[in-house]
Amino acid sequence: MAAPYRPYVLSEVKHEADDVRSFVFTPADGQPVPPFKAGQFFMLRITDVPGLKPPMRSYSAARAYTPDKLRFGIKLHGNFTHALFEKKQGDKIEISGPYGFFTLAENNAPIVLLAAGIGVTPLMCMAEELTQKKDSRQTHMFYSNRELTDAAFMDLLAEFAGKNPNLRLASTLTCEVPPKGWEGECGRITTQMLRLHGVDFELSHFYFCGPKAFNDAMQAMLEGEGVAKERIHKEAW
Ligand SMILES: Cc1cc2nc3c(=O)[nH]c(=O)nc-3n(C[C@H](O)[C@H](O)[C@H](O)COP(=O)(O)OP(=O)(O)OC[C@H]3O[C@@H](n4cnc5c(N)ncnc54)[C@H](O)[C@@H]3O)c2cc1C
């Protein structure tokens, strides 16, 4: 069932990468943010921009739950995001949710988070939730971008990995020539890359989100490795 829209105030906007901003919204009705699980998404609605049809879009929570603010990572794309990027601190929008079932399985199996581009948001939220809860599950996170300038939230992810001894982070760039000094991986996320980092294909639960081509490649890779469909979790945008 659809949750009602509630008013929120834009309290902070931050540059995170080329065309990517983080947006922080604070409830304007004095009520706390509704509880949600990492991986879930919200509907954002802008009603004061004429001609914006439809006036809403879906966005995954990018940061773990706090009762006083909702945080998103959003890439500039088309009509809605252009309207959103025009918003200033103090402006109001409406938000409803949470929605969705792309959440961490409740078991003790190791976790593998596979992210590409702005698809990192729900997976970063999962990494933060696991860190906050001091979850003991062995977690690998792989984050793929074309260029380093596209790669949002690298500092934040490194911070989570620094705090969480069970979280191992590997970033990869798919451009032909990585920037000088780059110490991460190069090339697309493959079975070989995962094996090199010690991923257990027999037991792990895999979560992925990215552009359609990335999701298709991850699905094919995991099926090719014989990963049972119950252990494959994806978010398609
Ligand atoms: C579950 C989910 C989570 C997402 N999380 C993020 C995120 O964290 N960060 C991020 O940058 N993007 C996210 N997206 C993508 C986001 O919803 C938008 O599609 C994207 O921002 C482009 O919107 P736009 O209007 O700027 O672009 P446009 O090119 O104008 O629109 C993009 C697409 O949205 C389609 N659309 C039409 N009606 C609706 C509707 N009612 N609701 C949603 N889409 C509609 C349009 O047909 C078009 O194909 C998510 C999408 C989904 C489904």
Short mmCIF file of C-alpha atoms and ligand atoms in Angstrom, two decimals:
data_model
loop_
_atom_site.label_atom_id
_atom_site.label_comp_id
_atom_site.label_asym_id
_atom_site.label_seq_id
_atom_site.Cartn_x
_atom_site.Cartn_y
_atom_site.Cartn_z
CA MET A 1 0.00 0.00 0.00
CA ALA A 2 1.28 3.50 -0.84
CA ALA A 3 2.49 5.51 2.13
CA PRO A 4 1.26 9.13 2.36
CA TYR A 5 3.47 11.95 1.13
CA ARG A 6 4.94 14.10 3.91
CA PRO A 7 6.66 17.50 3.68
CA TYR A 8 10.45 17.62 4.01
CA VAL A 9 12.89 20.53 3.94
CA LEU A 10 16.10 20.37 1.91
CA SER A 11 18.72 20.97 4.58
CA GLU A 12 21.98 20.17 2.77
CA VAL A 13 23.30 19.58 -0.76
CA LYS A 14 26.83 18.36 -1.38
CA HIS A 15 28.87 17.76 -4.52
CA GLU A 16 29.93 14.07 -4.53
CA ALA A 17 31.18 13.52 -8.09
CA ASP A 18 30.59 14.84 -11.61
CA ASP A 19 26.79 15.27 -11.85
CA VAL A 20 26.19 13.54 -8.47
CA ARG A 21 24.99 15.34 -5.36
CA SER A 22 23.94 14.14 -1.96
CA PHE A 23 20.67 15.61 -0.74
CA VAL A 24 19.71 15.69 2.94
CA PHE A 25 16.04 16.21 3.81
CA THR A 26 14.59 16.94 7.25
CA PRO A 27 10.94 16.23 8.14
CA ALA A 28 8.94 19.48 8.10
CA ASP A 29 6.02 18.10 10.12
CA GLY A 30 7.90 17.42 13.36
CA GLN A 31 7.50 13.66 12.98
CA PRO A 32 10.49 11.31 12.73
CA VAL A 33 11.59 9.77 9.44
CA PRO A 34 9.70 6.47 9.08
CA PRO A 35 11.88 3.45 9.92
CA PHE A 36 13.38 1.71 6.91
CA LYS A 37 15.87 -1.00 6.10
CA ALA A 38 18.99 -0.40 4.02
CA GLY A 39 18.19 -1.07 0.36
CA GLN A 40 14.67 0.37 0.47
CA PHE A 41 13.64 3.40 -1.56
CA PHE A 42 11.39 6.46 -1.25
CA MET A 43 9.30 8.46 -3.72
CA LEU A 44 10.31 12.12 -4.00
CA ARG A 45 7.63 14.50 -5.31
CA ILE A 46 8.05 18.10 -6.52
CA THR A 47 4.75 19.93 -6.85
CA ASP A 48 5.90 23.52 -7.46
CA VAL A 49 7.56 23.07 -10.86
CA PRO A 50 5.00 23.47 -13.67
CA GLY A 51 5.13 20.85 -16.42
CA LEU A 52 7.03 18.24 -14.39
CA LYS A 53 5.24 15.06 -15.45
CA PRO A 54 5.07 12.84 -13.52
CA PRO A 55 6.15 14.97 -10.56
CA MET A 56 7.74 12.05 -8.67
CA ARG A 57 10.63 9.61 -8.97
CA SER A 58 12.05 6.78 -6.84
CA TYR A 59 15.32 7.12 -4.89
CA SER A 60 17.06 4.59 -2.67
CA ALA A 61 18.09 5.73 0.78
CA ALA A 62 21.85 6.26 0.49
CA ARG A 63 22.55 6.35 4.23
CA ALA A 64 21.42 4.19 7.13
CA TYR A 65 18.40 5.15 9.20
CA THR A 66 18.41 8.18 11.45
CA PRO A 67 15.13 9.60 12.81
CA ASP A 68 15.93 13.24 11.96
CA LYS A 69 17.03 13.10 8.30
CA LEU A 70 16.75 11.21 5.03
CA ARG A 71 19.78 11.13 2.74
CA PHE A 72 20.00 10.36 -0.97
CA GLY A 73 22.70 10.26 -3.63
CA ILE A 74 21.30 11.48 -6.94
CA LYS A 75 22.75 11.73 -10.44
CA LEU A 76 21.69 14.51 -12.79
CA HIS A 77 19.77 12.92 -15.65
CA GLY A 78 16.48 14.29 -17.01
CA ASN A 79 13.47 16.42 -16.09
CA PHE A 80 13.02 15.49 -12.47
CA THR A 81 16.66 15.58 -11.45
CA HIS A 82 17.15 18.94 -13.20
CA ALA A 83 14.26 20.34 -11.11
CA LEU A 84 15.73 18.79 -7.96
CA PHE A 85 19.24 20.13 -8.63
CA GLU A 86 17.69 23.64 -8.87
CA LYS A 87 16.35 23.37 -5.31
CA LYS A 88 18.00 25.47 -2.61
CA GLN A 89 18.53 24.89 1.10
CA GLY A 90 15.21 25.53 2.88
CA ASP A 91 13.04 24.54 -0.11
CA LYS A 92 10.31 21.97 0.50
CA ILE A 93 9.51 18.76 -1.35
CA GLU A 94 7.31 15.78 -0.49
CA ILE A 95 8.51 12.27 0.27
CA SER A 96 6.68 8.98 0.74
CA GLY A 97 7.92 5.53 1.68
CA PRO A 98 9.76 3.38 2.43
CA TYR A 99 9.16 0.85 -0.34
CA GLY A 100 10.84 -2.24 -1.73
CA PHE A 101 12.23 -5.62 -0.79
CA PHE A 102 15.88 -5.15 -1.79
CA THR A 103 17.11 -5.65 1.77
CA LEU A 104 19.73 -7.81 3.45
CA ALA A 105 18.74 -11.43 4.08
CA GLU A 106 18.44 -12.30 7.75
CA ASN A 107 20.93 -15.15 8.04
CA ASN A 108 24.63 -15.63 8.75
CA ALA A 109 25.82 -16.08 5.17
CA PRO A 110 28.66 -13.90 3.84
CA ILE A 111 27.57 -10.85 1.86
CA VAL A 112 28.81 -9.55 -1.49
CA LEU A 113 27.74 -6.05 -2.58
CA LEU A 114 28.29 -5.26 -6.28
CA ALA A 115 27.76 -1.64 -7.31
CA ALA A 116 28.22 0.36 -10.49
CA GLY A 117 27.93 4.13 -10.81
CA ILE A 118 25.06 5.76 -8.96
CA GLY A 119 23.71 2.23 -8.31
CA VAL A 120 26.00 2.39 -5.30
CA THR A 121 23.37 4.15 -3.16
CA PRO A 122 21.36 1.18 -1.77
CA LEU A 123 24.56 -0.87 -1.35
CA MET A 124 26.35 1.94 0.47
CA CYS A 125 23.35 2.15 2.78
CA MET A 126 23.70 -1.59 3.43
CA ALA A 127 27.44 -1.20 4.12
CA GLU A 128 26.68 1.57 6.62
CA GLU A 129 23.89 -0.40 8.31
CA LEU A 130 26.16 -3.45 8.69
CA THR A 131 28.88 -1.20 10.13
CA GLN A 132 26.55 0.54 12.59
CA LYS A 133 25.09 -2.76 13.78
CA LYS A 134 28.58 -4.28 14.16
CA ASP A 135 27.24 -7.14 12.05
CA SER A 136 29.65 -10.08 12.13
CA ARG A 137 28.97 -11.25 8.57
CA GLN A 138 31.98 -11.30 6.23
CA THR A 139 31.17 -8.59 3.65
CA HIS A 140 32.86 -7.81 0.34
CA MET A 141 31.93 -4.66 -1.54
CA PHE A 142 32.99 -4.09 -5.16
CA TYR A 143 32.37 -0.65 -6.67
CA SER A 144 32.85 -0.01 -10.37
CA ASN A 145 33.05 3.33 -12.16
CA ARG A 146 34.32 4.40 -15.54
CA GLU A 147 36.48 7.31 -14.35
CA LEU A 148 37.58 8.34 -10.89
CA THR A 149 35.70 11.62 -11.36
CA ASP A 150 32.45 9.57 -11.66
CA ALA A 151 33.06 7.75 -8.40
CA ALA A 152 30.85 9.22 -5.67
CA PHE A 153 31.14 8.44 -1.97
CA MET A 154 34.60 6.83 -2.10
CA ASP A 155 35.65 8.58 1.14
CA LEU A 156 32.51 7.51 2.95
CA LEU A 157 32.89 3.89 1.84
CA ALA A 158 36.53 3.92 2.96
CA GLU A 159 35.36 5.28 6.31
CA PHE A 160 32.89 2.39 6.74
CA ALA A 161 35.58 -0.13 5.76
CA GLY A 162 37.92 1.50 8.30
CA LYS A 163 35.36 1.09 11.08
CA ASN A 164 34.08 -2.36 10.12
CA PRO A 165 36.71 -5.14 10.33
CA ASN A 166 34.36 -7.48 8.41
CA LEU A 167 33.91 -5.14 5.43
CA ARG A 168 36.40 -5.32 2.57
CA LEU A 169 36.12 -2.71 -0.13
CA ALA A 170 37.49 -3.01 -3.68
CA SER A 171 37.01 -0.20 -6.20
CA THR A 172 37.59 -0.61 -9.90
CA LEU A 173 37.84 1.79 -12.84
CA THR A 174 36.86 0.61 -16.30
CA CYS A 175 38.55 3.43 -18.25
CA GLU A 176 41.47 2.45 -20.48
CA VAL A 177 44.07 4.50 -18.60
CA PRO A 178 43.48 4.90 -14.86
CA PRO A 179 44.72 8.12 -13.28
CA LYS A 180 48.30 8.31 -11.99
CA GLY A 181 48.56 6.86 -8.50
CA TRP A 182 45.36 4.79 -8.74
CA GLU A 183 45.81 1.78 -6.46
CA GLY A 184 42.49 0.07 -6.97
CA GLU A 185 41.40 -2.51 -9.50
CA CYS A 186 41.15 -1.91 -13.24
CA GLY A 187 38.49 -3.33 -15.52
CA ARG A 188 35.02 -4.74 -15.07
CA ILE A 189 33.89 -6.82 -12.14
CA THR A 190 34.47 -10.45 -13.09
CA THR A 191 34.49 -13.87 -11.45
CA GLN A 192 38.29 -13.70 -11.45
CA MET A 193 38.30 -10.37 -9.62
CA LEU A 194 35.86 -11.69 -7.02
CA ARG A 195 37.86 -14.90 -6.52
CA LEU A 196 41.08 -12.91 -6.15
CA HIS A 197 39.49 -11.06 -3.23
CA GLY A 198 38.33 -14.30 -1.62
CA VAL A 199 34.60 -14.25 -2.43
CA ASP A 200 32.88 -17.52 -1.55
CA PHE A 201 30.47 -18.38 -4.40
CA GLU A 202 29.10 -21.41 -2.53
CA LEU A 203 27.69 -19.57 0.48
CA SER A 204 27.50 -15.82 -0.13
CA HIS A 205 24.38 -13.80 -0.79
CA PHE A 206 24.98 -11.37 -3.68
CA TYR A 207 23.35 -7.93 -3.96
CA PHE A 208 23.78 -5.74 -7.02
CA CYS A 209 22.58 -2.47 -8.49
CA GLY A 210 23.77 -0.47 -11.48
CA PRO A 211 22.91 0.31 -15.10
CA LYS A 212 20.97 -2.38 -16.98
CA ALA A 213 24.09 -3.70 -18.79
CA PHE A 214 25.86 -4.07 -15.43
CA ASN A 215 22.91 -5.83 -13.81
CA ASP A 216 22.64 -8.19 -16.79
CA ALA A 217 26.38 -8.95 -16.58
CA MET A 218 26.24 -9.60 -12.82
CA GLN A 219 23.19 -11.86 -13.22
CA ALA A 220 24.92 -13.85 -15.99
CA MET A 221 28.17 -14.07 -13.99
CA LEU A 222 26.43 -15.38 -10.88
CA GLU A 223 24.24 -17.82 -12.80
CA GLY A 224 27.37 -18.98 -14.61
CA GLU A 225 28.94 -19.74 -11.24
CA GLY A 226 25.89 -21.75 -10.25
CA VAL A 227 24.76 -19.32 -7.51
CA ALA A 228 21.25 -20.33 -6.43
CA LYS A 229 18.62 -17.74 -7.29
CA GLU A 230 17.68 -17.39 -3.61
CA ARG A 231 21.17 -15.93 -3.06
CA ILE A 232 20.92 -13.37 -5.89
CA HIS A 233 19.31 -10.03 -4.97
CA LYS A 234 19.11 -7.14 -7.43
CA GLU A 235 17.63 -3.68 -7.73
CA ALA A 236 16.66 -2.67 -11.27
CA TRP A 237 16.16 1.06 -11.86
C1 LIG B 1 13.86 1.74 -6.84
C2 LIG B 1 14.64 2.85 -7.53
C3 LIG B 1 15.63 3.50 -6.84
C4 LIG B 1 16.37 4.51 -7.45
N1 LIG B 1 17.37 5.14 -6.75
C5 LIG B 1 18.10 6.11 -7.34
C6 LIG B 1 19.17 6.74 -6.63
O1 LIG B 1 19.45 6.44 -5.45
N2 LIG B 1 19.87 7.72 -7.28
C7 LIG B 1 19.59 8.08 -8.58
O2 LIG B 1 20.25 8.99 -9.11
N3 LIG B 1 18.58 7.48 -9.28
C8 LIG B 1 17.83 6.52 -8.69
N4 LIG B 1 16.80 5.94 -9.39
C9 LIG B 1 16.46 6.46 -10.74
C10 LIG B 1 15.46 7.63 -10.61
O3 LIG B 1 14.19 7.15 -10.16
C11 LIG B 1 15.21 8.36 -11.94
O4 LIG B 1 14.84 7.45 -12.94
C12 LIG B 1 16.44 9.13 -12.39
O5 LIG B 1 16.83 10.07 -11.38
C13 LIG B 1 16.19 9.90 -13.68
O6 LIG B 1 15.07 10.77 -13.51
P1 LIG B 1 14.89 12.10 -14.39
O7 LIG B 1 13.48 12.55 -14.31
O8 LIG B 1 15.92 13.10 -14.07
O9 LIG B 1 15.18 11.57 -15.81
P2 LIG B 1 14.13 11.34 -16.99
O10 LIG B 1 14.95 10.92 -18.14
O11 LIG B 1 13.26 12.52 -17.18
O12 LIG B 1 13.29 10.14 -16.47
C14 LIG B 1 13.91 8.90 -16.26
C15 LIG B 1 12.90 7.81 -16.35
O13 LIG B 1 11.92 7.83 -15.30
C16 LIG B 1 10.71 7.37 -15.83
N5 LIG B 1 9.50 7.60 -15.04
C17 LIG B 1 8.34 7.98 -15.51
N6 LIG B 1 7.43 8.00 -14.58
C18 LIG B 1 8.00 7.66 -13.45
C19 LIG B 1 7.53 7.52 -12.12
N7 LIG B 1 6.29 7.71 -11.78
N8 LIG B 1 8.40 7.14 -11.17
C20 LIG B 1 9.67 6.91 -11.51
N9 LIG B 1 10.14 7.03 -12.75
C21 LIG B 1 9.33 7.40 -13.73
C22 LIG B 1 10.71 8.09 -17.16
O14 LIG B 1 9.85 7.41 -18.03
C23 LIG B 1 12.12 7.93 -17.64
O15 LIG B 1 12.34 6.74 -18.35
C24 LIG B 1 16.07 4.91 -8.79
C25 LIG B 1 15.05 4.25 -9.49
C26 LIG B 1 14.35 3.24 -8.87
C27 LIG B 1 13.26 2.55 -9.66
#
